[in-house]
Amino acid sequence: THMTEPRIIVHGGAWTIPTDRRKAHVDGCRAAVDAAWGELQRGMPALEAVRLAVNVLEADPTYDAGRGAVLNADGRIELDAAIMDGATLNFGAVGAVRNFLHPVDIARKVMDTEFCFLVGEGAERFAREAGISAIDPAELVVEREVRLFNELRARAGFSTHDAFRPRAGVTGAAGEKASTDGTACHCPVGPEPAMPKGTVGAVALDAAGNIAAATSTGGTPMKRPGRVGDSPLCGAGTYADNETGGASATGFGEGIIRVLMTRSACDFLRDGGASPADAARRAIELLHRRVAGHAGLIMLDRQGRYGVHCNTEHIAHAYALPGGGIHADVELRR
Ligand code: ASP
């Protein structure tokens, strides 16, 4: 069989990342690529590589996934995750699980059953039966998120979408760059300073030419208990198909769901043969045009070309460079 040079790209959320937190976001993404890339080069399948990369990011308290996840309106953590195999279109996901550090591992086990998606208590029971050990949910909670929860609770009229809008008057940001290339943002800018988020995701291409994608999140701050976002939904936050490519999204979930953003991005690769860079940009344009959404996504195609785009100010991301090295940043390359 034809051997491909492996590729891996990860993200750690698209939002306005405060200056003093950018380094941690970049370093975490680099570490995730680093961990998975060596394994991919030693022959690890893409499906395991994306799980491994997401595991690194889930364990890192910097991000809104696993440890460090945001709190919902009840002050509790509910985690969503998904994983997809582009070779078979097998898909596994979990929604609203409370006491596991690595929900993507549960999603991976779900993928091996006859089902695609388990939620809540049923998902937690399945996880324990599958040999994944539960942890005390308090171990997932970080002080930063408790503070944010208390702040948001005191704030009347907070809307989730506000959290993703670029701030007014920001220069040199991805959001502003986007507005010069057709993603013009005329919607109201966010009234508030940044609020911690950072869904994580990974897309990989392995030596056998298979593509996989995975996404893991605590969702949005102050979300309604039981709310499931785009991340674990097939074609919304996570998608992979060997015939086109793979993608993982982050941002305003209620918008990403309605335009099936990752599936749309992959379709752009097929219809008209857009490059991943163009397909990612078109997917964000679609989101913005149809539902005035703000988000980011990473993708790669079967030839191993990367795409990353956002209309938020930042997207924490990293990818392995062909020939060696890792590119990691919170801003888009110009
Ligand atoms: N897309 C995620 C959700 O809506 C949140 C995020 O990416 O920050 O659950």
Short mmCIF file of C-alpha atoms and ligand atoms in Angstrom, two decimals:
data_model
loop_
_atom_site.label_atom_id
_atom_site.label_comp_id
_atom_site.label_asym_id
_atom_site.label_seq_id
_atom_site.Cartn_x
_atom_site.Cartn_y
_atom_site.Cartn_z
CA THR A 1 0.00 0.00 0.00
CA HIS A 2 0.98 3.58 -0.66
CA MET A 3 2.74 5.25 2.27
CA THR A 4 1.97 8.85 3.12
CA GLU A 5 3.98 11.26 5.21
CA PRO A 6 1.92 11.73 8.38
CA ARG A 7 0.38 15.04 9.39
CA ILE A 8 -1.21 16.36 12.55
CA ILE A 9 -2.90 19.65 13.43
CA VAL A 10 -4.53 20.58 16.75
CA HIS A 11 -6.47 23.50 18.18
CA GLY A 12 -7.14 24.77 21.67
CA GLY A 13 -10.08 27.09 21.12
CA ALA A 14 -11.01 30.24 19.18
CA TRP A 15 -11.73 33.39 21.19
CA THR A 16 -10.00 36.50 22.49
CA ILE A 17 -7.08 34.98 24.37
CA PRO A 18 -5.64 37.46 26.89
CA THR A 19 -1.99 38.38 26.39
CA ASP A 20 -0.84 36.75 29.61
CA ARG A 21 -2.45 33.44 28.68
CA ARG A 22 -1.29 33.14 25.07
CA LYS A 23 1.98 31.40 25.86
CA ALA A 24 0.25 28.60 27.79
CA HIS A 25 -2.19 28.12 24.90
CA VAL A 26 0.60 27.93 22.33
CA ASP A 27 2.81 25.67 24.46
CA GLY A 28 -0.02 23.22 25.16
CA CYS A 29 -0.86 22.90 21.47
CA ARG A 30 2.79 22.37 20.61
CA ALA A 31 3.09 19.66 23.28
CA ALA A 32 0.02 17.86 21.91
CA VAL A 33 1.42 17.84 18.36
CA ASP A 34 4.80 16.78 19.66
CA ALA A 35 3.36 13.81 21.58
CA ALA A 36 1.27 12.54 18.68
CA TRP A 37 3.62 13.27 15.82
CA GLY A 38 6.41 10.99 16.97
CA GLU A 39 3.91 8.17 17.35
CA LEU A 40 2.41 8.81 13.91
CA GLN A 41 5.87 8.59 12.39
CA ARG A 42 6.37 5.27 14.17
CA GLY A 43 3.18 4.01 12.53
CA MET A 44 0.39 4.90 14.93
CA PRO A 45 -2.99 5.07 13.17
CA ALA A 46 -4.52 8.56 12.81
CA LEU A 47 -7.44 7.49 14.99
CA GLU A 48 -5.13 6.80 17.95
CA ALA A 49 -2.98 9.86 17.24
CA VAL A 50 -5.91 12.28 17.47
CA ARG A 51 -7.05 10.61 20.68
CA LEU A 52 -3.55 10.93 22.11
CA ALA A 53 -3.24 14.60 21.13
CA VAL A 54 -6.65 15.38 22.62
CA ASN A 55 -5.70 13.50 25.81
CA VAL A 56 -2.71 15.83 26.26
CA LEU A 57 -4.97 18.87 25.86
CA GLU A 58 -7.70 17.46 28.15
CA ALA A 59 -5.16 16.97 30.93
CA ASP A 60 -3.85 20.53 30.51
CA PRO A 61 -5.83 22.92 32.79
CA THR A 62 -5.27 25.74 30.25
CA TYR A 63 -8.13 24.53 28.06
CA ASP A 64 -11.88 24.12 28.32
CA ALA A 65 -11.73 20.32 28.09
CA GLY A 66 -11.21 17.70 30.76
CA ARG A 67 -9.41 19.49 33.63
CA GLY A 68 -10.00 23.25 33.40
CA ALA A 69 -13.42 22.97 31.75
CA VAL A 70 -15.94 25.77 32.16
CA LEU A 71 -18.82 25.46 34.63
CA ASN A 72 -22.46 25.33 33.57
CA ALA A 73 -25.31 27.35 35.10
CA ASP A 74 -25.46 24.91 38.03
CA GLY A 75 -21.75 25.42 38.68
CA ARG A 76 -20.94 21.93 37.41
CA ILE A 77 -18.84 20.52 34.60
CA GLU A 78 -20.45 18.57 31.75
CA LEU A 79 -18.11 17.35 29.03
CA ASP A 80 -18.75 16.51 25.37
CA ALA A 81 -16.38 14.69 23.00
CA ALA A 82 -16.31 12.92 19.66
CA ILE A 83 -13.95 10.98 17.44
CA MET A 84 -14.32 9.95 13.80
CA ASP A 85 -12.50 7.50 11.57
CA GLY A 86 -12.29 8.76 7.99
CA ALA A 87 -11.56 5.29 6.63
CA THR A 88 -14.84 3.70 7.77
CA LEU A 89 -16.89 6.77 8.75
CA ASN A 90 -17.23 5.14 12.16
CA PHE A 91 -18.14 7.74 14.74
CA GLY A 92 -18.23 7.76 18.54
CA ALA A 93 -19.40 10.52 20.85
CA VAL A 94 -20.46 11.33 24.39
CA GLY A 95 -22.43 14.26 25.75
CA ALA A 96 -22.76 15.73 29.24
CA VAL A 97 -20.44 13.34 31.09
CA ARG A 98 -19.37 14.63 34.49
CA ASN A 99 -16.67 12.61 36.12
CA PHE A 100 -14.06 11.66 33.55
CA LEU A 101 -10.82 13.38 32.67
CA HIS A 102 -10.72 12.01 29.13
CA PRO A 103 -14.19 11.97 27.55
CA VAL A 104 -12.61 11.37 24.14
CA ASP A 105 -11.52 7.94 25.41
CA ILE A 106 -15.16 7.11 26.12
CA ALA A 107 -16.11 8.37 22.66
CA ARG A 108 -13.45 6.06 21.18
CA LYS A 109 -14.98 3.06 23.00
CA VAL A 110 -18.49 4.07 21.91
CA MET A 111 -17.17 4.00 18.34
CA ASP A 112 -16.50 0.28 18.70
CA THR A 113 -20.10 -0.49 19.67
CA GLU A 114 -23.17 -0.56 17.46
CA PHE A 115 -24.01 2.96 18.70
CA CYS A 116 -22.65 6.39 17.78
CA PHE A 117 -23.62 8.63 20.66
CA LEU A 118 -24.22 8.12 24.40
CA VAL A 119 -25.12 10.85 26.88
CA GLY A 120 -25.22 11.55 30.59
CA GLU A 121 -25.58 8.70 33.05
CA GLY A 122 -25.75 6.05 30.34
CA ALA A 123 -22.45 7.25 28.92
CA GLU A 124 -20.85 7.28 32.37
CA ARG A 125 -22.04 3.75 33.11
CA PHE A 126 -20.77 2.58 29.71
CA ALA A 127 -17.39 4.17 30.44
CA ARG A 128 -17.00 2.34 33.75
CA GLU A 129 -18.04 -0.94 32.12
CA ALA A 130 -15.48 -0.31 29.38
CA GLY A 131 -12.78 -0.03 32.05
CA ILE A 132 -12.31 3.74 32.05
CA SER A 133 -11.97 4.94 35.61
CA ALA A 134 -14.14 7.78 36.87
CA ILE A 135 -12.65 10.60 38.92
CA ASP A 136 -14.08 12.99 41.48
CA PRO A 137 -15.57 15.86 39.40
CA ALA A 138 -13.90 18.28 41.84
CA GLU A 139 -10.57 17.21 40.33
CA LEU A 140 -11.63 18.77 37.02
CA VAL A 141 -12.49 22.15 38.51
CA VAL A 142 -9.91 24.94 38.46
CA GLU A 143 -10.02 28.15 40.50
CA ARG A 144 -10.09 30.32 37.35
CA GLU A 145 -13.42 28.79 36.29
CA VAL A 146 -14.98 29.13 39.74
CA ARG A 147 -14.12 32.83 39.63
CA LEU A 148 -15.59 33.18 36.12
CA PHE A 149 -18.75 31.39 37.20
CA ASN A 150 -19.27 33.77 40.10
CA GLU A 151 -18.63 36.74 37.83
CA LEU A 152 -21.07 35.59 35.14
CA ARG A 153 -23.72 34.75 37.69
CA ALA A 154 -23.63 38.36 38.83
CA ARG A 155 -23.94 39.66 35.28
CA ALA A 156 -27.45 40.11 33.91
CA GLY A 157 -28.24 39.32 30.29
CA PHE A 158 -25.06 37.41 29.49
CA SER A 159 -25.33 35.61 26.16
CA THR A 160 -23.05 32.79 25.10
CA HIS A 161 -22.44 34.29 21.69
CA ASP A 162 -21.01 37.44 23.32
CA ALA A 163 -18.11 35.38 24.52
CA PHE A 164 -16.85 34.78 20.98
CA ARG A 165 -17.24 38.22 19.42
CA PRO A 166 -14.04 40.15 18.70
CA ARG A 167 -13.62 43.24 20.86
CA ALA A 168 -14.09 46.71 19.42
CA GLY A 169 -11.00 48.49 18.12
CA VAL A 170 -8.70 45.49 18.13
CA THR A 171 -5.88 45.77 15.62
CA GLY A 172 -3.88 43.07 13.96
CA ALA A 173 -6.24 40.37 15.14
CA ALA A 174 -7.48 37.44 13.14
CA GLY A 175 -10.99 38.85 13.27
CA GLU A 176 -9.83 42.01 11.60
CA LYS A 177 -7.85 40.17 8.98
CA ALA A 178 -10.92 38.11 8.23
CA SER A 179 -12.87 41.26 7.51
CA THR A 180 -10.49 42.22 4.71
CA ASP A 181 -10.83 38.93 2.89
CA GLY A 182 -14.60 38.65 2.72
CA THR A 183 -15.61 37.50 6.18
CA ALA A 184 -16.70 41.05 6.95
CA CYS A 185 -17.99 41.25 10.48
CA HIS A 186 -20.67 43.89 10.89
CA CYS A 187 -22.27 42.30 13.90
CA PRO A 188 -21.94 43.90 17.33
CA VAL A 189 -18.59 43.42 19.00
CA GLY A 190 -18.39 41.87 22.41
CA PRO A 191 -19.17 44.20 25.29
CA GLU A 192 -17.02 42.26 27.73
CA PRO A 193 -13.40 41.29 28.10
CA ALA A 194 -12.33 37.79 27.18
CA MET A 195 -13.75 34.88 29.04
CA PRO A 196 -11.92 31.62 29.37
CA LYS A 197 -12.79 28.96 26.84
CA GLY A 198 -10.74 26.61 24.77
CA THR A 199 -12.34 23.58 23.25
CA VAL A 200 -9.65 21.25 21.94
CA GLY A 201 -9.41 19.19 18.78
CA ALA A 202 -7.06 17.31 16.49
CA VAL A 203 -6.99 16.08 12.90
CA ALA A 204 -4.39 13.62 11.63
CA LEU A 205 -3.35 11.79 8.50
CA ASP A 206 -1.38 8.58 9.05
CA ALA A 207 1.20 6.72 6.98
CA ALA A 208 -1.52 4.46 5.55
CA GLY A 209 -3.39 7.51 4.24
CA ASN A 210 -6.21 7.41 6.80
CA ILE A 211 -7.67 10.59 8.26
CA ALA A 212 -9.22 10.96 11.72
CA ALA A 213 -10.58 13.84 13.77
CA ALA A 214 -11.46 14.32 17.44
CA THR A 215 -12.86 17.16 19.56
CA SER A 216 -13.33 17.53 23.33
CA THR A 217 -14.93 20.34 25.32
CA GLY A 218 -16.57 21.58 28.48
CA GLY A 219 -18.85 23.61 26.21
CA THR A 220 -19.69 27.23 26.85
CA PRO A 221 -19.58 29.07 30.20
CA MET A 222 -22.96 29.18 32.00
CA LYS A 223 -24.54 26.75 29.54
CA ARG A 224 -27.87 25.26 30.54
CA PRO A 225 -27.42 21.88 32.25
CA GLY A 226 -27.96 19.17 29.64
CA ARG A 227 -26.91 21.47 26.81
CA VAL A 228 -24.79 19.70 24.21
CA GLY A 229 -22.83 21.81 21.73
CA ASP A 230 -21.41 21.22 18.28
CA SER A 231 -18.21 19.46 19.36
CA PRO A 232 -19.60 15.90 19.68
CA LEU A 233 -22.01 16.18 16.74
CA CYS A 234 -20.97 14.47 13.53
CA GLY A 235 -20.43 17.05 10.79
CA ALA A 236 -20.91 20.00 13.16
CA GLY A 237 -17.81 20.15 15.40
CA THR A 238 -16.09 16.99 14.20
CA TYR A 239 -15.81 15.26 10.83
CA ALA A 240 -13.42 12.99 8.93
CA ASP A 241 -13.69 11.26 5.56
CA ASN A 242 -10.75 9.75 3.69
CA GLU A 243 -12.41 10.81 0.42
CA THR A 244 -12.15 14.51 1.34
CA GLY A 245 -10.49 15.46 4.62
CA GLY A 246 -10.98 15.95 8.32
CA ALA A 247 -11.91 18.94 10.47
CA SER A 248 -12.45 20.02 14.06
CA ALA A 249 -14.26 23.22 15.02
CA THR A 250 -14.43 25.54 18.00
CA GLY A 251 -16.51 28.59 18.73
CA PHE A 252 -20.19 29.46 18.89
CA GLY A 253 -21.69 25.95 18.98
CA GLU A 254 -25.31 26.86 18.33
CA GLY A 255 -24.19 28.37 15.02
CA ILE A 256 -21.72 25.63 14.09
CA ILE A 257 -24.45 23.01 14.50
CA ARG A 258 -26.84 24.74 12.15
CA VAL A 259 -24.40 25.07 9.24
CA LEU A 260 -22.77 21.65 9.85
CA MET A 261 -19.52 23.51 9.68
CA THR A 262 -16.94 20.70 9.59
CA ARG A 263 -18.91 18.63 7.08
CA SER A 264 -19.41 21.74 4.96
CA ALA A 265 -15.68 22.44 5.12
CA CYS A 266 -14.89 18.90 3.96
CA ASP A 267 -17.45 19.17 1.16
CA PHE A 268 -15.70 22.31 -0.11
CA LEU A 269 -12.61 20.14 -0.64
CA ARG A 270 -14.57 17.82 -2.90
CA ASP A 271 -16.84 20.19 -4.79
CA GLY A 272 -14.62 22.44 -6.84
CA GLY A 273 -11.50 21.09 -5.18
CA ALA A 274 -10.75 23.96 -2.79
CA SER A 275 -7.50 23.81 -0.81
CA PRO A 276 -7.94 23.23 2.94
CA ALA A 277 -6.95 26.85 3.55
CA ASP A 278 -9.76 28.02 1.25
CA ALA A 279 -12.23 25.43 2.52
CA ALA A 280 -11.62 26.51 6.13
CA ARG A 281 -12.13 30.15 5.18
CA ARG A 282 -15.30 29.36 3.23
CA ALA A 283 -16.72 27.36 6.15
CA ILE A 284 -16.20 30.31 8.51
CA GLU A 285 -17.74 32.64 5.89
CA LEU A 286 -20.74 30.33 5.66
CA LEU A 287 -21.16 30.38 9.44
CA HIS A 288 -20.94 34.13 9.53
CA ARG A 289 -23.20 34.75 6.53
CA ARG A 290 -25.96 32.40 7.62
CA VAL A 291 -26.02 32.63 11.41
CA ALA A 292 -23.67 35.57 12.20
CA GLY A 293 -21.45 33.12 14.06
CA HIS A 294 -17.89 33.42 15.32
CA ALA A 295 -15.67 30.37 15.36
CA GLY A 296 -12.49 28.73 14.18
CA LEU A 297 -11.60 25.43 12.55
CA ILE A 298 -8.63 23.31 11.66
CA MET A 299 -8.55 20.83 8.84
CA LEU A 300 -6.39 18.76 6.56
CA ASP A 301 -6.98 16.99 3.27
CA ARG A 302 -5.92 13.62 1.91
CA GLN A 303 -2.77 15.15 0.42
CA GLY A 304 -1.77 16.33 3.88
CA ARG A 305 -2.34 20.04 3.32
CA TYR A 306 -3.43 22.04 6.37
CA GLY A 307 -6.14 24.63 6.76
CA VAL A 308 -6.85 26.87 9.73
CA HIS A 309 -9.14 29.85 9.89
CA CYS A 310 -11.17 31.87 12.38
CA ASN A 311 -13.21 35.06 12.61
CA THR A 312 -12.55 35.34 16.32
CA GLU A 313 -9.47 37.29 17.39
CA HIS A 314 -7.43 34.17 18.04
CA ILE A 315 -7.31 30.46 17.53
CA ALA A 316 -4.75 28.50 19.54
CA HIS A 317 -3.33 25.94 17.13
CA ALA A 318 -0.27 23.94 16.15
CA TYR A 319 0.75 21.63 13.35
CA ALA A 320 3.68 19.48 12.37
CA LEU A 321 5.69 20.97 9.52
CA PRO A 322 6.59 18.72 6.63
CA GLY A 323 10.31 18.16 6.96
CA GLY A 324 10.44 18.79 10.71
CA GLY A 325 9.47 21.31 13.35
CA ILE A 326 6.16 22.47 14.72
CA HIS A 327 4.30 25.68 13.94
CA ALA A 328 2.33 26.91 16.98
CA ASP A 329 0.51 30.23 17.38
CA VAL A 330 -2.69 31.96 18.50
CA GLU A 331 -2.83 34.10 15.38
CA LEU A 332 -3.33 33.15 11.76
CA ARG A 333 -0.35 33.20 9.47
CA ARG A 334 -0.48 36.11 7.05
N1 ASP B 1 -17.90 24.98 20.40
C1 ASP B 1 -17.96 24.75 21.82
C2 ASP B 1 -19.40 24.58 22.25
O1 ASP B 1 -20.24 25.31 21.77
C3 ASP B 1 -17.34 25.83 22.65
C4 ASP B 1 -15.99 26.32 22.22
O2 ASP B 1 -15.47 25.89 21.18
O3 ASP B 1 -15.40 27.16 22.92
O4 ASP B 1 -19.65 23.75 23.09
#
